[in-house]
Amino acid sequence: MSILDKVKALVHHEAPAPALELHDIQATILFDRPDPYFGTHVLLRFDSAAGGRALLARLAPHVRSAADAADNAEAWIAVALSHAGLRALDLDAALLDSFPAAFRDGMAQRAERLQDYGPNAPETWEAPYGSGQLHLAVSIFAPDETSWRAAMVTAHEQFAGIAGVTVLGSHDFGAQPDSRNSFGYRDNIGNPAVEGGTAPTWPGQGRPVKAGEFILGYPGEAGVPLAQPGPVQDSIGRNGTYVVLRKYHTDVAAFNRFLREHGGDAHGQELLAAKLVGRWRSGAPLALAPERDDPELGADRQRNNDFTYSKDQEGLRVPHGCHMRRMNPRDSKLAILTDVNLHRLIRRSTTFGPPYRPDLFEDDGAERGLFFIGLSAKAPETMEFMQQEWINHGNFIDLADERDPIVGQQPDGATFTLPERPVRRRIHGIQSFCTLRGGEYLFMPGLRALRRLAGNQA
Ligand code: HEM
């Protein structure tokens, strides 16, 4: 436990965790997606306020609450709106203005803060991202194909026949059999534990983070709730959260070529793949399995996240610059001090496209990638912080301008540093492996707020 955590533990020791209003909180905030999983993101536009409201009223009874999510045996539906969507519902101007600036602006307008330049710039994005037309995202998560198709029928019944609503696009996702993403890694392992949450917790998640960091209306790490839209007493934000949605295309052929060029034999290539992320593709963390993969460990939720970096401050096992250690430095000694728990996101990312192909060295034209989905009560600000400080820079870990090897946008001649003895190894010429195809900042309302939005009582 860091000194800061100890002080916090003392300060908050006496304050009992407030009971979470689980029946009002969308299941997606507190519960992992199923594993393996099937699903679809449907993107919609409200052509009229009446149409938008009618759709929300129809969808509301089908949106899963955290109280009903104790098991993942069935498919569930989640909904989130952009600020443009809230505007299209003709909400009161003062209420619209009370949302945080980043969310009001929308992701495309924040490109400079997000450092979404060049191939990642909004001008290159797929429709409807960045056009202001994406008003509502409806996501269906399912543990099997049958329940996925059934939930899709339910969702489509709600869209059907409503004047004033347009379906802009629909994107299937999923990973079977064991949740491997498009680079072949098991993912969705490391996520924060939320204080008062009822979802299972896993060894290594660390001290549960105050619920208010992730759900509006509850005390956060500083002991008070984060800013909410509208009047505090009756906030439309209560039990809601913000969502960062970023659709990444993954260049699997370039990734494989990089491993082949710099990894040596088959074992060396897998080790380099592990060094880039901090985990072997099986999910086994380098912190616990530094030299050889251990697939049993990788699949074991009781063990696969149960580590810290305290005994590896030099980064000999887990490079400081690898994706996972950047995105959650845990107890690493950082060159720029920060409270890591203030920069956590709950990840609900979903993989799309054909499975990873280890034999791919020339682009096969297939769209493989990942919808990065991060949730918190200040998710847009956290994403902007991460892009500026932890993804596209290395000062916080004494790596100057070195970038995240997985999601960083690499300039020509970029490097990836592997601490080794007697001297570190620096690989030159790492390329960008992910390109942003679009994204949006969304608000995921509580269920009561959803009904209020539907009934024009916001
Ligand atoms: C295509 C893009 C991405 C890929 C392929 C990817 C891949 C991975 C993989 C394989 C892991 C390790 C497994 C796990 O702990 O779940 C991981 C962990 C993680 N990633 Fe990503 N990721 C991507 C984008 C992002 C972005 C944009 C962010 C944040 C802004 C992010 C934040 C994290 C975090 C917080 C962890 C967990 C770290 C921990 O708790 O130790 N990822 N990612």
Short mmCIF file of C-alpha atoms and ligand atoms in Angstrom, two decimals:
data_model
loop_
_atom_site.label_atom_id
_atom_site.label_comp_id
_atom_site.label_asym_id
_atom_site.label_seq_id
_atom_site.Cartn_x
_atom_site.Cartn_y
_atom_site.Cartn_z
CA MET A 1 0.00 0.00 0.00
CA SER A 2 1.45 3.41 -0.93
CA ILE A 3 1.78 6.14 1.72
CA LEU A 4 -0.99 8.05 -0.05
CA ASP A 5 -3.26 5.00 0.18
CA LYS A 6 -2.46 4.60 3.87
CA VAL A 7 -3.38 8.23 4.55
CA LYS A 8 -6.60 7.78 2.57
CA ALA A 9 -7.41 4.58 4.42
CA LEU A 10 -7.07 6.52 7.69
CA VAL A 11 -9.17 9.45 6.47
CA HIS A 12 -11.96 7.24 5.14
CA HIS A 13 -11.66 4.53 7.73
CA GLU A 14 -14.74 5.54 9.69
CA ALA A 15 -16.94 6.44 6.74
CA PRO A 16 -19.10 3.41 5.90
CA ALA A 17 -19.52 2.80 2.18
CA PRO A 18 -22.93 4.11 1.07
CA ALA A 19 -25.28 1.42 -0.25
CA LEU A 20 -25.39 1.59 -4.02
CA GLU A 21 -28.84 1.87 -5.65
CA LEU A 22 -28.27 -1.23 -7.72
CA HIS A 23 -31.76 -1.30 -9.21
CA ASP A 24 -31.05 2.11 -10.77
CA ILE A 25 -27.47 1.54 -12.00
CA GLN A 26 -26.92 -0.01 -15.43
CA ALA A 27 -25.41 -3.50 -15.15
CA THR A 28 -22.55 -2.66 -17.50
CA ILE A 29 -21.02 -0.30 -14.97
CA LEU A 30 -20.56 -2.92 -12.30
CA PHE A 31 -20.50 -6.24 -14.14
CA ASP A 32 -17.96 -7.69 -16.55
CA ARG A 33 -19.14 -8.64 -19.96
CA PRO A 34 -19.60 -12.41 -20.34
CA ASP A 35 -16.62 -14.58 -21.24
CA PRO A 36 -16.75 -15.72 -24.04
CA TYR A 37 -19.08 -13.11 -25.48
CA PHE A 38 -21.21 -12.11 -28.46
CA GLY A 39 -22.78 -8.73 -29.06
CA THR A 40 -23.61 -5.68 -31.12
CA HIS A 41 -23.32 -1.91 -30.78
CA VAL A 42 -26.18 -0.14 -32.57
CA LEU A 43 -25.73 3.58 -33.25
CA LEU A 44 -28.82 5.76 -33.69
CA ARG A 45 -29.87 9.32 -34.41
CA PHE A 46 -32.93 11.11 -33.05
CA ASP A 47 -34.52 12.99 -35.95
CA SER A 48 -37.06 14.53 -33.61
CA ALA A 49 -37.28 14.96 -29.85
CA ALA A 50 -40.54 13.04 -29.81
CA GLY A 51 -38.98 10.13 -31.71
CA GLY A 52 -36.00 10.05 -29.37
CA ARG A 53 -38.17 10.10 -26.29
CA ALA A 54 -40.44 7.39 -27.63
CA LEU A 55 -37.43 5.18 -28.31
CA LEU A 56 -35.98 5.70 -24.83
CA ALA A 57 -39.39 4.88 -23.30
CA ARG A 58 -39.53 1.66 -25.28
CA LEU A 59 -35.96 0.66 -24.47
CA ALA A 60 -36.03 1.51 -20.75
CA PRO A 61 -37.78 -1.69 -19.54
CA HIS A 62 -35.20 -3.79 -21.40
CA VAL A 63 -32.07 -2.13 -20.01
CA ARG A 64 -30.44 -4.39 -17.43
CA SER A 65 -29.85 -3.01 -13.94
CA ALA A 66 -26.97 -4.07 -11.68
CA ALA A 67 -29.57 -5.56 -9.32
CA ASP A 68 -30.60 -8.00 -12.06
CA ALA A 69 -27.09 -8.82 -13.21
CA ALA A 70 -25.98 -11.23 -10.55
CA ASP A 71 -25.37 -13.84 -13.19
CA ASN A 72 -24.36 -13.48 -16.80
CA ALA A 73 -26.53 -16.30 -18.06
CA GLU A 74 -28.64 -14.03 -20.26
CA ALA A 75 -27.98 -11.28 -22.75
CA TRP A 76 -28.37 -7.71 -21.62
CA ILE A 77 -28.93 -4.31 -23.15
CA ALA A 78 -27.16 -1.09 -22.19
CA VAL A 79 -27.77 2.45 -23.48
CA ALA A 80 -25.74 5.66 -23.53
CA LEU A 81 -26.35 9.09 -25.09
CA SER A 82 -24.05 11.73 -26.51
CA HIS A 83 -24.49 15.40 -25.66
CA ALA A 84 -25.79 15.89 -29.19
CA GLY A 85 -28.39 13.23 -28.34
CA LEU A 86 -29.42 15.07 -25.19
CA ARG A 87 -29.69 18.28 -27.21
CA ALA A 88 -31.86 16.51 -29.77
CA LEU A 89 -34.26 15.64 -26.94
CA ASP A 90 -34.80 19.39 -26.43
CA LEU A 91 -33.66 19.40 -22.82
CA ASP A 92 -33.58 22.61 -20.87
CA ALA A 93 -30.56 24.71 -21.93
CA ALA A 94 -29.34 25.21 -18.36
CA LEU A 95 -29.35 21.45 -17.80
CA LEU A 96 -27.50 20.84 -21.06
CA ASP A 97 -24.89 23.42 -20.07
CA SER A 98 -24.36 21.80 -16.69
CA PHE A 99 -22.66 18.74 -18.19
CA PRO A 100 -18.84 18.82 -18.16
CA ALA A 101 -17.14 20.67 -21.01
CA ALA A 102 -15.41 17.63 -22.57
CA PHE A 103 -18.69 15.74 -22.82
CA ARG A 104 -20.50 18.80 -24.18
CA ASP A 105 -17.85 19.28 -26.86
CA GLY A 106 -17.81 15.63 -27.97
CA MET A 107 -14.74 13.56 -28.76
CA ALA A 108 -14.01 14.96 -32.22
CA GLN A 109 -13.89 18.52 -30.89
CA ARG A 110 -11.38 17.42 -28.27
CA ALA A 111 -8.91 15.99 -30.81
CA GLU A 112 -6.17 18.36 -29.72
CA ARG A 113 -6.45 17.39 -26.07
CA LEU A 114 -6.64 13.73 -27.06
CA GLN A 115 -3.71 14.15 -29.45
CA ASP A 116 -5.78 12.49 -32.17
CA TYR A 117 -3.66 13.71 -35.07
CA GLY A 118 -2.68 12.40 -38.52
CA PRO A 119 -4.19 8.96 -39.19
CA ASN A 120 -6.19 9.26 -35.95
CA ALA A 121 -7.65 12.70 -36.72
CA PRO A 122 -11.46 13.07 -36.76
CA GLU A 123 -11.31 14.00 -40.48
CA THR A 124 -10.34 10.37 -41.18
CA TRP A 125 -13.04 8.78 -39.01
CA GLU A 126 -15.79 6.48 -40.25
CA ALA A 127 -19.34 7.74 -40.24
CA PRO A 128 -21.19 8.46 -38.01
CA TYR A 129 -18.31 9.23 -35.62
CA GLY A 130 -17.44 12.88 -35.31
CA SER A 131 -20.45 13.99 -37.38
CA GLY A 132 -22.62 15.00 -34.41
CA GLN A 133 -25.23 12.50 -35.61
CA LEU A 134 -24.47 9.72 -33.14
CA HIS A 135 -27.11 10.35 -30.47
CA LEU A 136 -27.65 7.00 -28.85
CA ALA A 137 -25.58 3.82 -28.55
CA VAL A 138 -27.44 0.64 -27.70
CA SER A 139 -25.14 -2.25 -26.74
CA ILE A 140 -26.14 -5.88 -26.49
CA PHE A 141 -23.82 -8.20 -24.55
CA ALA A 142 -24.51 -11.94 -24.59
CA PRO A 143 -22.88 -15.15 -23.36
CA ASP A 144 -24.00 -17.22 -26.37
CA GLU A 145 -25.25 -16.84 -29.90
CA THR A 146 -28.85 -17.80 -29.14
CA SER A 147 -29.39 -15.22 -26.41
CA TRP A 148 -27.53 -12.62 -28.50
CA ARG A 149 -29.92 -13.13 -31.43
CA ALA A 150 -32.93 -13.05 -29.10
CA ALA A 151 -31.75 -9.76 -27.53
CA MET A 152 -31.16 -8.32 -31.01
CA VAL A 153 -34.76 -9.13 -31.93
CA THR A 154 -35.93 -7.40 -28.74
CA ALA A 155 -33.80 -4.33 -29.46
CA HIS A 156 -34.94 -4.12 -33.08
CA GLU A 157 -38.59 -4.41 -32.03
CA GLN A 158 -38.05 -1.21 -30.05
CA PHE A 159 -36.47 0.66 -32.99
CA ALA A 160 -39.08 -0.56 -35.47
CA GLY A 161 -41.81 1.73 -36.62
CA ILE A 162 -40.81 4.80 -34.60
CA ALA A 163 -40.98 7.96 -36.65
CA GLY A 164 -38.09 10.28 -35.89
CA VAL A 165 -35.35 7.72 -35.24
CA THR A 166 -32.69 6.48 -37.68
CA VAL A 167 -30.40 3.50 -37.20
CA LEU A 168 -27.02 4.79 -38.45
CA GLY A 169 -25.04 1.62 -38.06
CA SER A 170 -24.76 -1.68 -36.31
CA HIS A 171 -21.48 -3.35 -35.44
CA ASP A 172 -21.15 -6.93 -34.22
CA PHE A 173 -18.38 -7.89 -31.83
CA GLY A 174 -17.31 -10.83 -29.73
CA ALA A 175 -14.55 -13.27 -28.94
CA GLN A 176 -14.75 -16.98 -28.61
CA PRO A 177 -13.63 -19.30 -27.17
CA ASP A 178 -11.59 -17.49 -24.53
CA SER A 179 -11.97 -13.76 -25.04
CA ARG A 180 -8.81 -13.25 -27.13
CA ASN A 181 -8.55 -9.84 -28.76
CA SER A 182 -7.43 -9.17 -32.32
CA PHE A 183 -3.71 -9.34 -31.40
CA GLY A 184 -4.34 -12.72 -29.79
CA TYR A 185 -4.27 -11.68 -26.11
CA ARG A 186 -6.77 -12.65 -23.47
CA ASP A 187 -8.03 -9.33 -22.13
CA ASN A 188 -10.52 -7.65 -19.82
CA ILE A 189 -8.53 -8.93 -16.84
CA GLY A 190 -7.35 -5.86 -14.94
CA ASN A 191 -10.24 -3.71 -13.72
CA PRO A 192 -10.74 -1.72 -10.53
CA ALA A 193 -12.94 -3.05 -7.72
CA VAL A 194 -15.76 -0.63 -6.89
CA GLU A 195 -16.54 -0.09 -3.21
CA GLY A 196 -20.04 -1.39 -2.45
CA GLY A 197 -20.31 -3.22 -5.78
CA THR A 198 -21.83 -6.68 -5.82
CA ALA A 199 -19.88 -8.13 -8.74
CA PRO A 200 -17.26 -10.76 -7.87
CA THR A 201 -13.87 -9.30 -6.96
CA TRP A 202 -10.53 -10.90 -7.75
CA PRO A 203 -7.23 -11.06 -5.91
CA GLY A 204 -4.95 -8.24 -7.01
CA GLN A 205 -7.60 -5.66 -7.76
CA GLY A 206 -6.27 -3.66 -4.83
CA ARG A 207 -8.21 -1.51 -2.41
CA PRO A 208 -11.74 -1.00 -3.75
CA VAL A 209 -12.01 2.46 -5.25
CA LYS A 210 -14.74 4.76 -3.85
CA ALA A 211 -17.92 4.29 -5.87
CA GLY A 212 -18.17 8.01 -6.68
CA GLU A 213 -15.15 7.71 -8.98
CA PHE A 214 -17.30 5.54 -11.24
CA ILE A 215 -20.94 6.34 -10.46
CA LEU A 216 -22.36 9.84 -10.12
CA GLY A 217 -23.96 10.72 -6.81
CA TYR A 218 -21.66 8.89 -4.38
CA PRO A 219 -18.53 10.09 -2.57
CA GLY A 220 -15.36 9.73 -4.62
CA GLU A 221 -11.78 9.30 -3.43
CA ALA A 222 -11.75 12.88 -2.09
CA GLY A 223 -14.75 12.10 0.13
CA VAL A 224 -17.30 14.10 -1.90
CA PRO A 225 -19.27 13.24 -5.06
CA LEU A 226 -17.91 14.41 -8.41
CA ALA A 227 -19.79 17.20 -10.20
CA GLN A 228 -23.20 16.14 -11.46
CA PRO A 229 -25.39 17.73 -14.13
CA GLY A 230 -28.46 19.64 -13.00
CA PRO A 231 -29.58 20.41 -9.45
CA VAL A 232 -27.65 18.35 -6.88
CA GLN A 233 -30.79 17.29 -4.99
CA ASP A 234 -32.45 15.81 -8.01
CA SER A 235 -29.64 15.29 -10.48
CA ILE A 236 -30.32 13.57 -13.77
CA GLY A 237 -26.77 12.24 -13.34
CA ARG A 238 -27.47 10.17 -10.23
CA ASN A 239 -26.49 6.53 -10.72
CA GLY A 240 -25.17 7.33 -14.16
CA THR A 241 -21.66 7.56 -15.54
CA TYR A 242 -19.68 8.70 -18.57
CA VAL A 243 -18.39 6.43 -21.31
CA VAL A 244 -15.40 6.80 -23.60
CA LEU A 245 -15.98 4.86 -26.80
CA ARG A 246 -13.04 4.55 -29.22
CA LYS A 247 -13.05 2.26 -32.20
CA TYR A 248 -9.53 1.07 -33.04
CA HIS A 249 -8.43 -0.78 -36.15
CA THR A 250 -5.57 -3.13 -35.32
CA ASP A 251 -2.84 -3.73 -37.88
CA VAL A 252 -2.17 -7.39 -37.17
CA ALA A 253 0.24 -7.88 -40.09
CA ALA A 254 2.46 -4.99 -38.92
CA PHE A 255 2.34 -6.34 -35.36
CA ASN A 256 3.39 -9.82 -36.50
CA ARG A 257 6.18 -8.38 -38.65
CA PHE A 258 7.49 -6.41 -35.69
CA LEU A 259 7.59 -9.55 -33.52
CA ARG A 260 9.29 -11.55 -36.29
CA GLU A 261 11.88 -8.87 -36.93
CA HIS A 262 12.81 -8.17 -33.32
CA GLY A 263 11.83 -11.26 -31.34
CA GLY A 264 14.11 -13.93 -32.80
CA ASP A 265 12.86 -17.51 -32.47
CA ALA A 266 9.26 -18.49 -31.68
CA HIS A 267 9.79 -18.21 -27.92
CA GLY A 268 11.54 -14.86 -28.33
CA GLN A 269 8.63 -13.53 -30.38
CA GLU A 270 6.10 -14.57 -27.75
CA LEU A 271 8.30 -13.05 -25.04
CA LEU A 272 8.47 -9.77 -26.97
CA ALA A 273 4.67 -9.86 -27.38
CA ALA A 274 4.43 -10.30 -23.61
CA LYS A 275 6.89 -7.45 -22.99
CA LEU A 276 4.82 -5.06 -25.12
CA VAL A 277 1.71 -5.66 -23.00
CA GLY A 278 2.97 -6.94 -19.63
CA ARG A 279 1.15 -10.25 -20.04
CA TRP A 280 1.69 -13.31 -22.18
CA ARG A 281 -1.05 -13.78 -24.70
CA SER A 282 -2.53 -16.43 -22.40
CA GLY A 283 -3.14 -13.66 -19.83
CA ALA A 284 -0.32 -14.84 -17.53
CA PRO A 285 1.31 -11.69 -16.11
CA LEU A 286 5.06 -11.27 -16.63
CA ALA A 287 5.24 -10.18 -13.00
CA LEU A 288 4.47 -13.79 -11.99
CA ALA A 289 5.73 -15.68 -15.04
CA PRO A 290 8.76 -13.68 -16.22
CA GLU A 291 10.44 -16.23 -18.44
CA ARG A 292 7.93 -18.79 -19.69
CA ASP A 293 4.24 -18.60 -20.44
CA ASP A 294 1.94 -20.28 -17.95
CA PRO A 295 -1.46 -20.70 -19.64
CA GLU A 296 -3.03 -22.19 -16.51
CA LEU A 297 -2.06 -19.07 -14.58
CA GLY A 298 -3.31 -16.91 -17.44
CA ALA A 299 -6.79 -18.44 -17.26
CA ASP A 300 -7.05 -18.41 -13.46
CA ARG A 301 -8.86 -15.31 -12.23
CA GLN A 302 -7.84 -16.10 -8.67
CA ARG A 303 -4.20 -15.63 -9.65
CA ASN A 304 -3.80 -13.86 -12.98
CA ASN A 305 -4.08 -10.33 -11.60
CA ASP A 306 -2.61 -10.92 -8.16
CA PHE A 307 0.64 -8.96 -8.34
CA THR A 308 2.23 -5.58 -7.80
CA TYR A 309 5.35 -3.99 -9.23
CA SER A 310 7.03 -3.35 -5.86
CA LYS A 311 9.70 -6.02 -6.42
CA ASP A 312 10.27 -5.00 -10.03
CA GLN A 313 10.93 -1.28 -9.76
CA GLU A 314 13.70 -1.66 -12.37
CA GLY A 315 11.26 -3.11 -14.88
CA LEU A 316 13.39 -6.18 -15.58
CA ARG A 317 10.29 -8.40 -15.61
CA VAL A 318 7.63 -5.94 -16.71
CA PRO A 319 9.02 -3.02 -18.76
CA HIS A 320 7.94 0.37 -17.40
CA GLY A 321 6.84 1.30 -20.89
CA CYS A 322 4.62 -1.71 -21.63
CA HIS A 323 0.92 -1.10 -22.20
CA MET A 324 -0.41 -2.54 -18.98
CA ARG A 325 2.10 -0.91 -16.64
CA ARG A 326 1.52 2.46 -18.26
CA MET A 327 -2.26 2.16 -18.07
CA ASN A 328 -2.19 1.09 -14.43
CA PRO A 329 1.22 1.66 -12.84
CA ARG A 330 -0.07 0.12 -9.58
CA ASP A 331 2.74 0.71 -7.04
CA SER A 332 5.49 1.56 -9.55
CA LYS A 333 7.74 4.44 -8.50
CA LEU A 334 6.82 7.18 -10.97
CA ALA A 335 9.00 10.08 -12.04
CA ILE A 336 5.91 12.30 -11.99
CA LEU A 337 3.92 11.60 -8.84
CA THR A 338 0.23 10.99 -9.20
CA ASP A 339 -2.54 9.16 -7.39
CA VAL A 340 -3.11 6.18 -9.68
CA ASN A 341 -6.59 5.55 -8.28
CA LEU A 342 -7.74 8.92 -9.63
CA HIS A 343 -7.02 7.78 -13.19
CA ARG A 344 -8.80 4.45 -13.32
CA LEU A 345 -11.42 3.48 -15.89
CA ILE A 346 -13.68 0.47 -15.78
CA ARG A 347 -13.04 -1.29 -19.09
CA ARG A 348 -15.80 -2.97 -21.04
CA SER A 349 -13.96 -3.13 -24.36
CA THR A 350 -15.13 -5.48 -27.07
CA THR A 351 -13.16 -7.11 -29.88
CA PHE A 352 -14.45 -7.29 -33.43
CA GLY A 353 -13.53 -8.98 -36.69
CA PRO A 354 -12.02 -12.36 -37.53
CA PRO A 355 -9.79 -13.96 -34.88
CA TYR A 356 -6.08 -13.22 -34.61
CA ARG A 357 -3.91 -14.88 -37.29
CA PRO A 358 -0.29 -15.56 -36.33
CA ASP A 359 0.57 -16.26 -39.99
CA LEU A 360 -0.51 -12.85 -41.25
CA PHE A 361 2.40 -10.72 -42.51
CA GLU A 362 0.63 -8.83 -45.29
CA ASP A 363 -2.64 -7.04 -44.63
CA ASP A 364 -5.56 -9.28 -45.62
CA GLY A 365 -7.97 -6.34 -45.69
CA ALA A 366 -10.07 -7.70 -42.83
CA GLU A 367 -11.36 -5.24 -40.27
CA ARG A 368 -10.03 -6.52 -36.93
CA GLY A 369 -10.01 -4.32 -33.91
CA LEU A 370 -11.32 -3.25 -30.62
CA PHE A 371 -14.03 -0.96 -29.35
CA PHE A 372 -12.25 0.50 -26.36
CA ILE A 373 -14.93 1.27 -23.78
CA GLY A 374 -13.93 3.03 -20.58
CA LEU A 375 -16.37 4.12 -17.88
CA SER A 376 -16.07 6.51 -14.96
CA ALA A 377 -17.69 9.55 -13.41
CA LYS A 378 -15.09 11.65 -15.27
CA ALA A 379 -14.16 9.29 -18.10
CA PRO A 380 -13.56 11.99 -20.79
CA GLU A 381 -11.12 13.87 -18.56
CA THR A 382 -9.36 10.62 -17.61
CA MET A 383 -9.03 9.60 -21.25
CA GLU A 384 -7.56 12.99 -22.10
CA PHE A 385 -5.12 12.71 -19.20
CA MET A 386 -4.09 9.22 -20.29
CA GLN A 387 -3.57 10.20 -23.91
CA GLN A 388 -1.45 13.21 -22.92
CA GLU A 389 0.55 11.77 -20.04
CA TRP A 390 0.60 7.98 -20.13
CA ILE A 391 0.02 6.96 -23.77
CA ASN A 392 1.76 9.52 -25.95
CA HIS A 393 4.54 10.48 -23.52
CA GLY A 394 7.05 8.70 -21.34
CA ASN A 395 8.20 11.39 -18.91
CA PHE A 396 6.23 9.87 -16.04
CA ILE A 397 8.41 6.76 -16.29
CA ASP A 398 11.62 8.52 -17.35
CA LEU A 399 11.23 7.47 -20.96
CA ALA A 400 11.13 10.95 -22.49
CA ASP A 401 8.93 10.86 -25.60
CA GLU A 402 8.56 7.08 -25.88
CA ARG A 403 4.91 6.08 -26.37
CA ASP A 404 2.59 3.24 -25.44
CA PRO A 405 3.63 0.32 -27.69
CA ILE A 406 0.06 -0.86 -28.28
CA VAL A 407 -2.06 2.30 -28.64
CA GLY A 408 0.52 5.08 -28.97
CA GLN A 409 0.77 6.87 -32.28
CA GLN A 410 4.43 6.32 -33.16
CA PRO A 411 6.52 8.88 -35.05
CA ASP A 412 9.24 7.68 -37.46
CA GLY A 413 12.12 6.03 -35.61
CA ALA A 414 10.12 5.52 -32.42
CA THR A 415 11.56 3.21 -29.77
CA PHE A 416 10.48 0.63 -27.20
CA THR A 417 12.78 0.19 -24.22
CA LEU A 418 13.36 -3.11 -22.46
CA PRO A 419 15.23 -2.75 -19.16
CA GLU A 420 17.89 -5.47 -19.13
CA ARG A 421 21.19 -6.12 -17.40
CA PRO A 422 23.90 -4.96 -17.88
CA VAL A 423 22.36 -2.44 -20.30
CA ARG A 424 18.85 -1.79 -21.43
CA ARG A 425 17.78 -2.86 -24.91
CA ARG A 426 16.17 -0.27 -27.09
CA ILE A 427 14.20 -1.48 -30.11
CA HIS A 428 14.09 1.11 -32.87
CA GLY A 429 11.38 1.48 -35.47
CA ILE A 430 8.26 0.47 -33.57
CA GLN A 431 5.21 1.40 -35.63
CA SER A 432 1.66 2.38 -34.73
CA PHE A 433 -0.30 -0.83 -34.44
CA CYS A 434 -3.70 0.78 -33.78
CA THR A 435 -5.52 3.43 -35.78
CA LEU A 436 -8.51 5.28 -34.44
CA ARG A 437 -11.55 4.88 -36.68
CA GLY A 438 -13.82 7.04 -34.55
CA GLY A 439 -15.17 7.62 -31.12
CA GLU A 440 -17.57 9.50 -28.89
CA TYR A 441 -18.08 10.62 -25.32
CA LEU A 442 -21.37 9.27 -23.96
CA PHE A 443 -23.48 9.53 -20.82
CA MET A 444 -24.87 6.27 -19.45
CA PRO A 445 -27.88 7.34 -17.36
CA GLY A 446 -29.34 5.57 -14.36
CA LEU A 447 -32.61 3.81 -15.14
CA ARG A 448 -34.75 6.41 -13.41
CA ALA A 449 -32.97 9.16 -15.31
CA LEU A 450 -33.58 7.24 -18.53
CA ARG A 451 -37.32 7.22 -17.84
CA ARG A 452 -37.19 10.92 -16.97
CA LEU A 453 -35.46 11.67 -20.26
CA ALA A 454 -38.08 9.60 -22.06
CA GLY A 455 -40.92 11.43 -20.33
CA ASN A 456 -39.52 14.92 -20.79
CA GLN A 457 -39.15 15.31 -17.02
CA ALA A 458 -35.47 16.02 -16.92
C1 HEM B 1 -6.72 -1.64 -29.61
C2 HEM B 1 -6.43 -1.11 -28.46
C3 HEM B 1 -6.03 -1.87 -27.22
C4 HEM B 1 -5.58 -3.15 -27.07
C5 HEM B 1 -5.32 -4.19 -28.15
C6 HEM B 1 -5.38 -3.36 -25.65
C7 HEM B 1 -4.91 -4.53 -25.08
C8 HEM B 1 -4.77 -4.77 -23.73
C9 HEM B 1 -4.33 -6.01 -23.14
C10 HEM B 1 -3.97 -7.27 -23.91
C11 HEM B 1 -4.31 -5.86 -21.80
C12 HEM B 1 -3.89 -6.90 -20.75
C13 HEM B 1 -5.04 -7.70 -20.25
C14 HEM B 1 -5.92 -7.05 -19.22
O1 HEM B 1 -5.47 -6.68 -18.14
O2 HEM B 1 -7.12 -6.90 -19.52
C15 HEM B 1 -4.74 -4.51 -21.53
C16 HEM B 1 -4.87 -3.97 -20.28
C17 HEM B 1 -5.27 -2.70 -20.04
N1 HEM B 1 -5.53 -1.72 -20.98
FE1 HEM B 1 -5.56 -1.96 -22.98
N2 HEM B 1 -5.70 -2.21 -24.99
C18 HEM B 1 -6.10 -1.28 -25.91
C19 HEM B 1 -6.49 0.01 -25.66
C20 HEM B 1 -6.48 0.58 -24.43
C21 HEM B 1 -6.77 1.96 -24.16
C22 HEM B 1 -7.11 3.01 -25.22
C23 HEM B 1 -6.70 2.13 -22.80
C24 HEM B 1 -6.91 3.35 -21.95
C25 HEM B 1 -7.06 4.55 -22.30
C26 HEM B 1 -6.37 0.84 -22.22
C27 HEM B 1 -6.24 0.60 -20.88
C28 HEM B 1 -5.91 -0.61 -20.32
C29 HEM B 1 -5.89 -0.84 -18.88
C30 HEM B 1 -6.26 0.15 -17.79
C31 HEM B 1 -5.47 -2.16 -18.71
C32 HEM B 1 -5.35 -2.93 -17.39
C33 HEM B 1 -4.07 -2.62 -16.69
C34 HEM B 1 -4.03 -3.23 -15.30
O3 HEM B 1 -5.03 -3.13 -14.58
O4 HEM B 1 -2.99 -3.76 -14.94
N3 HEM B 1 -6.24 -0.06 -23.24
N4 HEM B 1 -5.00 -3.86 -22.72
#
